[in-house]
């Protein structure tokens, strides 16, 4: 794996000089900082940003944390991008509070900062946010799980395979799922991870497949009667499925997830994942780059929150929950 960011020396490297030259010319310089460079969601986001930047004649710089939650690398990336002449930085913040001082320093130097996918805490710390309504994404899979398998007398025993402590996207999806499942008193404004009697295990996965498998193994040891699994994303879902398969439980446990990536939709087709909420990182990236180019040309910054949409994908539709099938999901995975 390459270093999280290339421009790391204190002096002006050749790359930094190039960035400064571009910034002084007519080519807008835009930075993109993702949580990791291995998660398929962020890989596709980077591709979308590069495609849009090329189409609009902008220069794109990219960086990523070593792992989800790596705030230090994101701080370094912001600093180096500002030094290299970026006038707009797009970021999926790993730590919604800890990243704010670095964002404020960049903004003080005239840099527009836009969050993609994940908000800062508070959201107003950035100029704009282009993201899925993550609470709604959770609500959709919660509603689906309830209607598809637990609308009668069957008692749910739920494993929650979460993201990590802190990120608002993880809290929103987790709480949305429980609200959609019918747990009372949970809203989009609930600021901490909610729980319910039906939740018999909760583990962090950092959105990683191997960690998702370990988390599911731990949950099965704690309660082998688990019959419903919520996962923060599809890599964690595939890890959970592998653990369930090893335990001989893959056919009688429902897994629901979020992302709607191409591999995830194929998981819906194969029956590994019952339903997933599809989001559109290519759209987030494209909107961010367009906003960066507009700022470079007009001086007008983007503002507010733009909902980039979410669609429930399943091949076993249920009454009362709007959804599309896997054919639609594959045609639109990642926002293609």
Coordinates of C-alpha atoms in Angstrom, one line a residue:
X1 CA 0.0 0.0 0.0
X2 CA 1.3 3.4 -0.9
X3 CA 1.7 6.1 1.7
X4 CA -1.6 7.9 2.6
X5 CA -0.4 11.1 0.9
X6 CA 2.5 11.8 -1.4
X7 CA 3.3 15.4 -0.5
X8 CA 4.9 14.9 2.9
X9 CA 8.2 16.8 3.0
X10 CA 8.5 20.1 4.8
X11 CA 10.2 21.8 1.9
X12 CA 8.6 22.5 -1.5
X13 CA 8.8 19.2 -3.5
X14 CA 8.5 19.1 -7.2
X15 CA 4.9 18.0 -6.8
X16 CA 4.2 20.9 -4.5
X17 CA 5.7 23.4 -7.0
X18 CA 3.5 21.9 -9.7
X19 CA 0.4 22.3 -7.5
X20 CA 1.3 25.9 -6.8
X21 CA 1.9 26.6 -10.5
X22 CA -1.5 25.0 -11.4
X23 CA -3.2 27.0 -8.7
X24 CA -1.7 30.3 -10.1
X25 CA -2.8 29.3 -13.6
X26 CA -6.2 28.5 -15.0
X27 CA -6.5 24.9 -13.9
X28 CA -8.4 24.5 -10.6
X29 CA -6.7 22.3 -8.0
X30 CA -9.0 20.1 -6.0
X31 CA -8.1 17.7 -3.2
X32 CA -10.0 14.5 -2.3
X33 CA -9.3 12.8 1.1
X34 CA -11.1 9.5 1.8
X35 CA -11.2 7.4 5.0
X36 CA -9.2 4.6 3.3
X37 CA -8.1 3.7 -0.2
X38 CA -9.1 0.1 0.0
X39 CA -12.8 0.2 0.8
X40 CA -14.6 -0.3 -2.6
X41 CA -16.9 2.7 -1.7
X42 CA -14.0 5.1 -1.5
X43 CA -12.2 3.5 -4.5
X44 CA -15.3 4.3 -6.6
X45 CA -15.6 7.8 -5.1
X46 CA -12.0 8.5 -6.2
X47 CA -12.7 7.2 -9.7
X48 CA -15.8 9.4 -9.9
X49 CA -13.9 12.5 -8.7
X50 CA -11.0 11.9 -11.2
X51 CA -13.5 11.4 -14.1
X52 CA -15.3 14.6 -13.3
X53 CA -12.1 16.5 -12.8
X54 CA -10.7 15.4 -16.1
X55 CA -14.0 16.4 -17.8
X56 CA -13.8 19.9 -16.3
X57 CA -10.1 20.5 -16.7
X58 CA -9.3 20.4 -13.0
X59 CA -6.3 18.9 -11.3
X60 CA -7.2 16.3 -8.6
X61 CA -5.0 15.4 -5.7
X62 CA -5.9 12.4 -3.6
X63 CA -5.1 11.1 -0.1
X64 CA -6.5 8.6 2.3
X65 CA -6.2 7.4 5.9
X66 CA -4.4 4.2 6.6
X67 CA -7.5 2.8 8.2
X68 CA -11.0 4.0 9.0
X69 CA -10.6 6.3 12.0
X70 CA -7.1 7.5 11.0
X71 CA -7.5 11.2 11.7
X72 CA -3.8 12.0 11.8
X73 CA -3.3 11.1 8.2
X74 CA -6.3 13.2 7.1
X75 CA -4.9 16.2 9.0
X76 CA -1.6 15.8 7.3
X77 CA -3.3 15.5 3.9
X78 CA -5.3 18.7 4.4
X79 CA -2.1 20.6 5.4
X80 CA -0.2 19.3 2.4
X81 CA -3.0 20.0 -0.1
X82 CA -3.3 23.6 1.1
X83 CA 0.5 24.0 0.7
X84 CA 0.2 22.5 -2.8
X85 CA -2.4 25.0 -3.9
X86 CA -5.7 23.3 -3.5
X87 CA -8.6 25.7 -3.2
X88 CA -11.2 23.1 -2.6
X89 CA -10.8 20.0 -0.4
X90 CA -13.3 17.2 -0.5
X91 CA -13.2 15.0 2.6
X92 CA -14.9 11.9 4.1
X93 CA -14.0 12.7 7.7
X94 CA -12.9 9.7 9.8
X95 CA -13.2 11.6 13.1
X96 CA -16.1 14.2 12.8
X97 CA -14.9 16.3 15.7
X98 CA -11.1 15.8 15.7
X99 CA -10.7 16.9 12.1
X100 CA -12.4 20.3 12.6
X101 CA -9.3 22.4 13.7
X102 CA -7.5 21.3 10.5
X103 CA -10.6 22.2 8.4
X104 CA -10.8 25.6 10.1
X105 CA -7.1 26.3 9.4
X106 CA -7.6 25.5 5.7
X107 CA -10.8 27.7 5.5
X108 CA -8.9 30.6 7.1
X109 CA -6.6 30.4 4.1
X110 CA -9.5 30.7 1.7
X111 CA -10.0 27.0 1.0
X112 CA -13.5 25.7 0.5
X113 CA -14.0 22.4 2.4
X114 CA -16.8 20.0 1.5
X115 CA -17.7 16.8 3.3
X116 CA -18.7 13.8 1.2
X117 CA -20.7 10.8 2.6
X118 CA -19.9 11.6 6.3
X119 CA -20.7 14.8 8.1
X120 CA -18.5 16.6 10.5
X121 CA -19.7 17.3 14.0
X122 CA -21.1 19.9 13.8
X123 CA -22.1 19.6 10.2
X124 CA -21.7 23.4 9.9
X125 CA -17.9 23.1 10.2
X126 CA -17.6 22.5 6.5
X127 CA -19.0 24.7 3.7
X128 CA -21.2 22.0 2.3
X129 CA -22.1 18.3 2.6
X130 CA -23.0 16.0 -0.3
X131 CA -24.1 12.7 1.2
X132 CA -26.7 9.9 1.6
X133 CA -29.4 10.4 4.2
X134 CA -27.8 7.7 6.4
X135 CA -30.6 7.6 8.9
X136 CA -33.0 6.9 6.0
X137 CA -30.7 4.2 4.7
X138 CA -30.9 2.5 8.0
X139 CA -34.6 3.0 8.3
X140 CA -35.2 1.3 4.9
X141 CA -33.3 -1.9 5.9
X142 CA -34.9 -1.9 9.3
X143 CA -38.4 -1.7 7.8
X144 CA -37.5 -4.4 5.3
X145 CA -36.1 -6.8 8.0
X146 CA -39.3 -6.3 10.1
X147 CA -41.7 -6.9 7.2
X148 CA -39.7 -9.7 5.6
X149 CA -39.1 -11.9 8.7
X150 CA -40.3 -10.5 12.0
X151 CA -43.8 -9.0 11.4
X152 CA -45.5 -11.9 13.3
X153 CA -44.6 -13.6 16.5
X154 CA -41.0 -14.5 15.6
X155 CA -38.7 -12.9 18.2
X156 CA -35.7 -11.0 16.7
X157 CA -32.3 -11.6 18.2
X158 CA -30.2 -9.0 16.5
X159 CA -26.4 -8.6 16.0
X160 CA -25.3 -5.0 15.3
X161 CA -22.1 -5.0 13.3
X162 CA -21.2 -1.3 13.6
X163 CA -18.6 1.0 12.2
X164 CA -16.4 2.5 15.1
X165 CA -16.9 4.8 18.0
X166 CA -17.7 8.4 17.0
X167 CA -18.5 8.7 13.3
X168 CA -21.9 10.2 12.8
X169 CA -22.5 8.0 9.7
X170 CA -22.3 4.9 11.9
X171 CA -24.6 6.3 14.5
X172 CA -27.2 7.4 11.9
X173 CA -27.3 4.0 10.1
X174 CA -27.4 2.1 13.4
X175 CA -30.2 4.2 14.8
X176 CA -32.1 4.3 11.5
X177 CA -32.1 0.5 11.4
X178 CA -33.6 0.2 14.9
X179 CA -36.1 3.0 14.2
X180 CA -37.2 1.3 11.0
X181 CA -37.5 -2.0 12.8
X182 CA -40.0 -0.4 15.1
X183 CA -38.0 0.5 18.2
X184 CA -39.7 3.6 19.8
X185 CA -38.1 6.8 20.8
X186 CA -35.3 6.9 18.1
X187 CA -35.1 9.8 15.7
X188 CA -32.5 11.2 13.3
X189 CA -31.5 13.6 16.1
X190 CA -30.6 10.8 18.5
X191 CA -26.9 11.5 19.1
X192 CA -25.6 8.2 20.5
X193 CA -26.0 4.6 19.5
X194 CA -29.4 3.4 20.6
X195 CA -30.1 -0.1 21.8
X196 CA -33.1 -2.3 22.3
X197 CA -33.9 -5.6 24.1
X198 CA -33.8 -7.3 20.7
X199 CA -30.1 -6.4 20.3
X200 CA -28.1 -9.3 21.8
X201 CA -24.7 -8.3 20.5
X202 CA -23.0 -5.2 19.1
X203 CA -19.4 -5.1 17.7
X204 CA -17.3 -2.6 15.8
X205 CA -16.0 -3.7 12.3
X206 CA -14.4 -0.5 10.9
X207 CA -16.3 -1.4 7.7
X208 CA -13.7 -4.2 7.1
X209 CA -14.6 -7.7 5.9
X210 CA -12.1 -9.6 8.1
X211 CA -13.1 -7.6 11.2
X212 CA -16.8 -8.2 10.2
X213 CA -16.1 -11.9 10.2
X214 CA -14.4 -11.8 13.6
X215 CA -17.2 -9.6 15.0
X216 CA -19.8 -12.1 13.8
X217 CA -17.9 -15.0 15.3
X218 CA -17.8 -13.2 18.7
X219 CA -21.5 -12.5 18.5
X220 CA -22.3 -16.2 17.8
X221 CA -20.2 -17.2 20.7
X222 CA -22.1 -14.8 22.9
X223 CA -25.5 -15.8 21.5
X224 CA -25.7 -18.6 19.0
X225 CA -29.5 -18.0 18.5
X226 CA -28.9 -14.7 16.6
X227 CA -31.3 -14.6 13.6
X228 CA -30.9 -11.0 12.2
X229 CA -27.7 -9.2 11.4
X230 CA -27.4 -5.4 10.7
X231 CA -24.1 -4.4 9.1
X232 CA -22.6 -1.0 8.6
X233 CA -21.6 -1.8 5.0
X234 CA -21.2 -4.7 2.6
X235 CA -17.6 -5.7 3.3
X236 CA -18.8 -6.3 7.0
X237 CA -21.8 -8.1 5.6
X238 CA -19.7 -10.5 3.6
X239 CA -17.5 -11.1 6.7
X240 CA -20.6 -11.9 8.7
X241 CA -21.9 -14.3 6.1
X242 CA -18.6 -16.2 6.1
X243 CA -18.8 -16.6 9.9
X244 CA -22.4 -17.7 9.7
X245 CA -21.5 -20.2 6.9
X246 CA -18.7 -21.7 9.0
X247 CA -21.2 -22.1 11.8
X248 CA -23.8 -23.7 9.5
X249 CA -26.2 -20.8 10.1
X250 CA -26.1 -18.9 6.7
X251 CA -29.5 -20.2 5.6
X252 CA -31.5 -19.2 8.7
X253 CA -30.0 -15.8 9.5
X254 CA -31.0 -12.6 7.7
X255 CA -28.3 -10.0 6.8
X256 CA -29.2 -6.5 5.9
X257 CA -26.7 -3.8 4.9
X258 CA -25.9 -0.4 3.4
X259 CA -23.9 0.6 0.3
X260 CA -25.4 -1.0 -2.8
X261 CA -22.0 -1.5 -4.4
X262 CA -21.7 -3.8 -7.4
X263 CA -20.3 -6.7 -5.2
X264 CA -23.0 -6.0 -2.6
X265 CA -25.8 -6.2 -5.2
X266 CA -24.4 -9.5 -6.4
X267 CA -24.5 -10.6 -2.8
X268 CA -28.2 -9.8 -2.9
X269 CA -28.6 -11.9 -6.1
X270 CA -26.9 -14.8 -4.4
X271 CA -28.9 -14.6 -1.2
X272 CA -26.0 -13.7 1.0
X273 CA -27.5 -10.3 1.8
X274 CA -31.3 -10.0 2.0
X275 CA -31.5 -6.3 1.3
X276 CA -29.1 -3.3 1.1
X277 CA -29.6 0.4 0.9
X278 CA -27.9 1.7 -2.2
X279 CA -26.0 5.0 -2.1
X280 CA -24.2 6.9 -4.8
X281 CA -20.6 7.9 -4.2
X282 CA -20.0 8.8 -7.8
X283 CA -22.6 11.4 -7.5
X284 CA -21.2 12.7 -4.3
X285 CA -17.7 13.0 -5.9
X286 CA -19.0 14.6 -9.1
X287 CA -21.0 17.2 -7.2
X288 CA -17.9 18.0 -5.1
X289 CA -15.6 18.5 -8.1
X290 CA -18.2 20.7 -9.8
X291 CA -18.5 22.8 -6.7
X292 CA -14.7 23.1 -6.6
X293 CA -14.5 24.3 -10.2
X294 CA -17.3 26.7 -9.6
X295 CA -15.5 28.2 -6.6
X296 CA -12.3 28.5 -8.6
X297 CA -14.0 30.4 -11.4
X298 CA -16.6 32.5 -9.6
X299 CA -15.5 32.7 -6.0
X300 CA -18.8 31.4 -4.9
X301 CA -18.7 28.6 -2.3
X302 CA -21.2 25.7 -2.0
X303 CA -23.4 25.6 1.1
X304 CA -25.8 23.4 2.9
X305 CA -26.7 19.8 2.6
X306 CA -27.4 18.0 -0.6
X307 CA -29.1 14.5 -0.3
X308 CA -27.6 12.3 -3.0
X309 CA -30.3 9.7 -2.7
X310 CA -30.8 6.1 -1.4
X311 CA -32.7 3.1 -2.8
X312 CA -33.5 -0.2 -1.1
X313 CA -32.3 -3.1 -3.2
X314 CA -33.7 -6.6 -2.7
X315 CA -34.9 -9.5 -4.9
X316 CA -37.6 -10.4 -2.4
X317 CA -39.8 -7.3 -2.2
X318 CA -42.2 -6.9 0.7
X319 CA -45.5 -5.0 0.9
X320 CA -45.2 -1.5 2.3
X321 CA -41.5 -1.0 1.8
X322 CA -40.4 0.6 -1.5
X323 CA -37.6 -1.2 -3.2
X324 CA -35.9 -2.0 -6.5
X325 CA -34.5 -5.4 -7.6
X326 CA -30.9 -6.5 -8.1
X327 CA -31.1 -5.8 -11.9
X328 CA -31.7 -2.1 -11.1
X329 CA -29.1 -2.3 -8.4
X330 CA -26.4 -3.5 -10.8
X331 CA -27.3 -0.9 -13.4
X332 CA -26.9 1.8 -10.8
X333 CA -24.3 0.5 -8.4
X334 CA -22.1 3.3 -7.1
X335 CA -24.2 5.7 -9.1
X336 CA -23.2 4.6 -12.7

